Amino acid sequence: MKILNEYLCLEKMKDFKQLFLSRGECKIYKRNELFVRKGQTNHFMGFVHSGAFCCFDHRQDGKEQIIGFSFDNDFVTHYPSFLHQTQSLINIKSIKDSEVYVLPYREIRDFFYKDEENLIFSKHLAEALFAEAYECLISIYCDTAEERYIKLIRTYPDLLSLITLKELADLIMVAPETLSRIRKKISLLQGS
């Protein structure tokens, strides 16, 4: 399966992961336990050794709106809050029991500023995160729900083994019933 968060392919990412594994504090998050709470400053970043996390906010009707996910061998944080040490705009919770290696802001900042190579890596990381967010924004404005679903499943065919259909529907911003109709339509088209 293609990596969900493509920034993980950056050169030097191996060193960054190793920093978490060697110096991070191993924490266990139970299902539905918050990693980041909206309105609070995010002082930590985590490397997901095993498990899964969901980034979300609440809409005006009170329902959760899923924004993204972090799975095994990925990082979990609200990056803008972490980077600028400001209040988080979203919540992040574990969607299954998860083992995470956590490092505080200061230690990661020190890693980034250790030398020019690490500073360049931090710049590339921020650029990659921005590019992913921007591509997502364009898709929300320009693609239909069906197109968003098809792109997601073609790019990440194993995604449905990691999240529920309800979570997938929320991610592409449709009701679960609409996703069912989209899946049925695609299935009928593939069968003919």
mmCIF file of C-alpha atoms in Angstrom:
data_model
loop_
_atom_site.group_PDB
_atom_site.id
_atom_site.type_symbol
_atom_site.label_atom_id
_atom_site.label_comp_id
_atom_site.label_asym_id
_atom_site.label_seq_id
_atom_site.Cartn_x
_atom_site.Cartn_y
_atom_site.Cartn_z
ATOM 1 C CA MET A 1 0.000 0.000 0.000
ATOM 2 C CA LYS A 2 1.180 3.491 -0.777
ATOM 3 C CA ILE A 3 2.009 5.539 2.306
ATOM 4 C CA LEU A 4 -1.000 7.614 3.410
ATOM 5 C CA ASN A 5 1.095 10.561 4.543
ATOM 6 C CA GLU A 6 3.678 11.007 1.791
ATOM 7 C CA TYR A 7 5.997 13.199 3.859
ATOM 8 C CA LEU A 8 7.170 9.903 5.391
ATOM 9 C CA CYS A 9 9.204 9.298 2.205
ATOM 10 C CA LEU A 10 11.486 12.274 2.836
ATOM 11 C CA GLU A 11 15.200 11.615 2.999
ATOM 12 C CA LYS A 12 16.409 11.712 6.618
ATOM 13 C CA MET A 13 13.029 10.466 7.889
ATOM 14 C CA LYS A 14 14.781 7.323 9.124
ATOM 15 C CA ASP A 15 16.950 9.449 11.458
ATOM 16 C CA PHE A 16 13.900 11.357 12.653
ATOM 17 C CA LYS A 17 12.061 8.117 13.474
ATOM 18 C CA GLN A 18 15.141 6.793 15.256
ATOM 19 C CA LEU A 19 15.176 9.897 17.448
ATOM 20 C CA PHE A 20 11.710 8.958 18.727
ATOM 21 C CA LEU A 21 12.542 5.283 19.202
ATOM 22 C CA SER A 22 15.779 5.968 21.068
ATOM 23 C CA ARG A 23 14.844 9.030 23.140
ATOM 24 C CA GLY A 24 11.053 9.108 23.200
ATOM 25 C CA GLU A 25 8.852 8.062 26.093
ATOM 26 C CA CYS A 26 6.755 5.019 25.190
ATOM 27 C CA LYS A 27 3.090 5.683 25.996
ATOM 28 C CA ILE A 28 0.033 3.507 25.569
ATOM 29 C CA TYR A 29 -3.156 5.218 24.416
ATOM 30 C CA LYS A 30 -6.402 3.327 24.870
ATOM 31 C CA ARG A 31 -9.107 3.496 22.198
ATOM 32 C CA ASN A 32 -10.774 6.954 22.158
ATOM 33 C CA GLU A 33 -8.107 8.503 24.411
ATOM 34 C CA LEU A 34 -7.139 12.032 23.350
ATOM 35 C CA PHE A 35 -3.591 12.751 22.198
ATOM 36 C CA VAL A 36 -4.346 16.414 21.444
ATOM 37 C CA ARG A 37 -7.301 18.417 22.763
ATOM 38 C CA LYS A 38 -8.668 21.345 20.772
ATOM 39 C CA GLY A 39 -7.870 24.662 22.440
ATOM 40 C CA GLN A 40 -4.778 23.386 24.243
ATOM 41 C CA THR A 41 -1.191 23.878 23.124
ATOM 42 C CA ASN A 42 0.309 20.754 21.601
ATOM 43 C CA HIS A 43 3.652 20.322 23.396
ATOM 44 C CA PHE A 44 4.428 16.821 22.047
ATOM 45 C CA MET A 45 4.844 14.895 18.834
ATOM 46 C CA GLY A 46 4.498 11.138 18.692
ATOM 47 C CA PHE A 47 5.753 8.323 16.495
ATOM 48 C CA VAL A 48 3.037 5.658 16.175
ATOM 49 C CA HIS A 49 4.799 2.347 16.745
ATOM 50 C CA SER A 50 1.468 0.523 16.514
ATOM 51 C CA GLY A 51 -2.112 1.687 16.439
ATOM 52 C CA ALA A 52 -4.122 4.421 14.785
ATOM 53 C CA PHE A 53 -5.185 7.999 15.447
ATOM 54 C CA CYS A 54 -7.918 10.170 14.016
ATOM 55 C CA CYS A 55 -7.736 13.957 13.636
ATOM 56 C CA PHE A 56 -11.170 15.543 13.980
ATOM 57 C CA ASP A 57 -13.224 18.526 14.983
ATOM 58 C CA HIS A 58 -16.897 18.973 15.804
ATOM 59 C CA ARG A 59 -19.230 20.586 13.292
ATOM 60 C CA GLN A 60 -21.940 23.026 14.349
ATOM 61 C CA ASP A 61 -24.433 20.145 14.539
ATOM 62 C CA GLY A 62 -22.164 18.493 17.125
ATOM 63 C CA LYS A 63 -21.056 15.602 14.910
ATOM 64 C CA GLU A 64 -17.398 14.736 14.466
ATOM 65 C CA GLN A 65 -15.753 15.703 11.187
ATOM 66 C CA ILE A 66 -12.720 13.544 10.437
ATOM 67 C CA ILE A 67 -9.809 15.455 8.960
ATOM 68 C CA GLY A 68 -7.131 12.762 8.707
ATOM 69 C CA PHE A 69 -5.466 9.698 10.164
ATOM 70 C CA SER A 70 -2.095 8.484 11.431
ATOM 71 C CA PHE A 71 -1.308 4.764 11.408
ATOM 72 C CA ASP A 72 1.636 2.458 12.222
ATOM 73 C CA ASN A 73 5.042 4.029 11.456
ATOM 74 C CA ASP A 74 3.552 7.494 11.097
ATOM 75 C CA PHE A 75 3.728 10.612 13.232
ATOM 76 C CA VAL A 76 0.889 12.071 15.242
ATOM 77 C CA THR A 77 0.582 15.748 16.157
ATOM 78 C CA HIS A 78 -1.323 18.879 15.219
ATOM 79 C CA TYR A 79 1.685 20.312 13.432
ATOM 80 C CA PRO A 80 0.726 24.030 13.388
ATOM 81 C CA SER A 81 0.018 23.986 17.140
ATOM 82 C CA PHE A 82 3.203 22.030 17.778
ATOM 83 C CA LEU A 83 5.407 24.152 15.518
ATOM 84 C CA HIS A 84 4.214 27.523 16.807
ATOM 85 C CA GLN A 85 3.296 26.404 20.341
ATOM 86 C CA THR A 86 -0.231 27.777 19.952
ATOM 87 C CA GLN A 87 -3.665 26.367 20.714
ATOM 88 C CA SER A 88 -4.678 23.352 18.658
ATOM 89 C CA LEU A 89 -7.547 23.834 16.212
ATOM 90 C CA ILE A 90 -8.428 20.121 16.266
ATOM 91 C CA ASN A 91 -8.655 17.048 18.469
ATOM 92 C CA ILE A 92 -6.622 13.900 17.906
ATOM 93 C CA LYS A 93 -7.721 10.615 19.472
ATOM 94 C CA SER A 94 -6.656 7.006 19.251
ATOM 95 C CA ILE A 95 -9.145 4.871 17.327
ATOM 96 C CA LYS A 96 -7.638 1.679 18.683
ATOM 97 C CA ASP A 97 -5.168 0.824 21.426
ATOM 98 C CA SER A 98 -1.893 2.412 20.337
ATOM 99 C CA GLU A 99 1.766 2.456 21.343
ATOM 100 C CA VAL A 100 3.430 5.809 20.719
ATOM 101 C CA TYR A 101 6.935 7.156 21.322
ATOM 102 C CA VAL A 102 6.493 10.765 22.432
ATOM 103 C CA LEU A 103 9.001 13.625 22.417
ATOM 104 C CA PRO A 104 8.544 17.167 23.726
ATOM 105 C CA TYR A 105 8.748 20.264 21.552
ATOM 106 C CA ARG A 106 12.162 21.333 22.868
ATOM 107 C CA GLU A 107 13.841 18.035 21.964
ATOM 108 C CA ILE A 108 12.474 18.072 18.416
ATOM 109 C CA ARG A 109 13.371 21.736 17.989
ATOM 110 C CA ASP A 110 16.913 20.937 19.143
ATOM 111 C CA PHE A 111 17.066 18.101 16.583
ATOM 112 C CA PHE A 112 15.944 20.431 13.778
ATOM 113 C CA TYR A 113 18.478 23.125 14.733
ATOM 114 C CA LYS A 114 21.362 20.726 15.413
ATOM 115 C CA ASP A 115 22.927 21.293 12.003
ATOM 116 C CA GLU A 116 22.189 22.592 8.532
ATOM 117 C CA GLU A 117 21.149 19.173 7.225
ATOM 118 C CA ASN A 118 18.491 18.808 9.929
ATOM 119 C CA LEU A 119 17.307 22.374 9.389
ATOM 120 C CA ILE A 120 16.849 21.641 5.687
ATOM 121 C CA PHE A 121 14.972 18.453 6.627
ATOM 122 C CA SER A 122 12.606 20.464 8.865
ATOM 123 C CA LYS A 123 11.969 22.849 5.964
ATOM 124 C CA HIS A 124 11.228 19.945 3.610
ATOM 125 C CA LEU A 125 8.928 18.389 6.206
ATOM 126 C CA ALA A 126 6.930 21.615 6.532
ATOM 127 C CA GLU A 127 6.777 21.975 2.736
ATOM 128 C CA ALA A 128 5.564 18.390 2.295
ATOM 129 C CA LEU A 129 2.881 18.820 4.965
ATOM 130 C CA PHE A 130 1.733 22.046 3.308
ATOM 131 C CA ALA A 131 1.594 20.394 -0.127
ATOM 132 C CA GLU A 132 -0.507 17.504 1.231
ATOM 133 C CA ALA A 133 -2.907 19.887 2.964
ATOM 134 C CA TYR A 134 -3.217 22.017 -0.162
ATOM 135 C CA GLU A 135 -3.906 19.001 -2.398
ATOM 136 C CA CYS A 136 -6.610 17.923 0.044
ATOM 137 C CA LEU A 137 -8.164 21.390 -0.037
ATOM 138 C CA ILE A 138 -8.202 21.419 -3.842
ATOM 139 C CA SER A 139 -9.863 17.998 -3.864
ATOM 140 C CA ILE A 140 -12.575 19.183 -1.452
ATOM 141 C CA TYR A 141 -13.372 22.159 -3.703
ATOM 142 C CA CYS A 142 -12.936 20.552 -7.128
ATOM 143 C CA ASP A 143 -13.712 16.823 -6.898
ATOM 144 C CA THR A 144 -17.067 15.176 -6.385
ATOM 145 C CA ALA A 145 -17.475 12.800 -3.455
ATOM 146 C CA GLU A 146 -17.272 9.898 -5.900
ATOM 147 C CA GLU A 147 -14.003 11.228 -7.344
ATOM 148 C CA ARG A 148 -12.554 11.692 -3.843
ATOM 149 C CA TYR A 149 -13.531 8.119 -2.952
ATOM 150 C CA ILE A 150 -12.035 6.662 -6.146
ATOM 151 C CA LYS A 151 -8.761 8.604 -5.714
ATOM 152 C CA LEU A 152 -8.443 7.517 -2.100
ATOM 153 C CA ILE A 153 -9.127 3.832 -2.748
ATOM 154 C CA ARG A 154 -6.909 3.683 -5.841
ATOM 155 C CA THR A 155 -4.057 5.350 -3.992
ATOM 156 C CA TYR A 156 -4.545 3.461 -0.701
ATOM 157 C CA PRO A 157 -6.263 0.135 -1.507
ATOM 158 C CA ASP A 158 -5.739 -1.209 2.039
ATOM 159 C CA LEU A 159 -7.375 1.796 3.711
ATOM 160 C CA LEU A 160 -10.661 -0.047 4.312
ATOM 161 C CA SER A 161 -8.805 -2.638 6.368
ATOM 162 C CA LEU A 162 -7.667 0.178 8.684
ATOM 163 C CA ILE A 163 -10.805 2.307 9.100
ATOM 164 C CA THR A 164 -14.558 1.782 9.063
ATOM 165 C CA LEU A 165 -16.854 2.753 6.196
ATOM 166 C CA LYS A 166 -18.381 5.400 8.475
ATOM 167 C CA GLU A 167 -14.928 6.915 9.060
ATOM 168 C CA LEU A 168 -14.207 6.805 5.329
ATOM 169 C CA ALA A 169 -17.532 8.519 4.579
ATOM 170 C CA ASP A 170 -16.669 11.224 7.084
ATOM 171 C CA LEU A 171 -13.200 11.671 5.582
ATOM 172 C CA ILE A 172 -14.608 12.271 2.077
ATOM 173 C CA MET A 173 -17.343 14.448 3.613
ATOM 174 C CA VAL A 174 -20.477 12.457 2.779
ATOM 175 C CA ALA A 175 -23.114 10.610 4.760
ATOM 176 C CA PRO A 176 -22.521 6.852 5.131
ATOM 177 C CA GLU A 177 -25.614 6.230 2.962
ATOM 178 C CA THR A 178 -24.107 8.329 0.171
ATOM 179 C CA LEU A 179 -20.872 6.346 0.377
ATOM 180 C CA SER A 180 -22.889 3.120 0.127
ATOM 181 C CA ARG A 181 -24.565 4.409 -3.061
ATOM 182 C CA ILE A 182 -21.175 5.430 -4.494
ATOM 183 C CA ARG A 183 -19.700 2.001 -3.715
ATOM 184 C CA LYS A 184 -22.748 0.239 -5.188
ATOM 185 C CA LYS A 185 -22.584 2.343 -8.372
ATOM 186 C CA ILE A 186 -18.874 1.617 -8.805
ATOM 187 C CA SER A 187 -19.443 -2.084 -8.141
ATOM 188 C CA LEU A 188 -22.201 -2.201 -10.789
ATOM 189 C CA LEU A 189 -19.995 -0.378 -13.298
ATOM 190 C CA GLN A 190 -17.107 -2.774 -12.662
ATOM 191 C CA GLY A 191 -19.432 -5.757 -13.049
ATOM 192 C CA SER A 192 -20.637 -4.728 -16.510
#
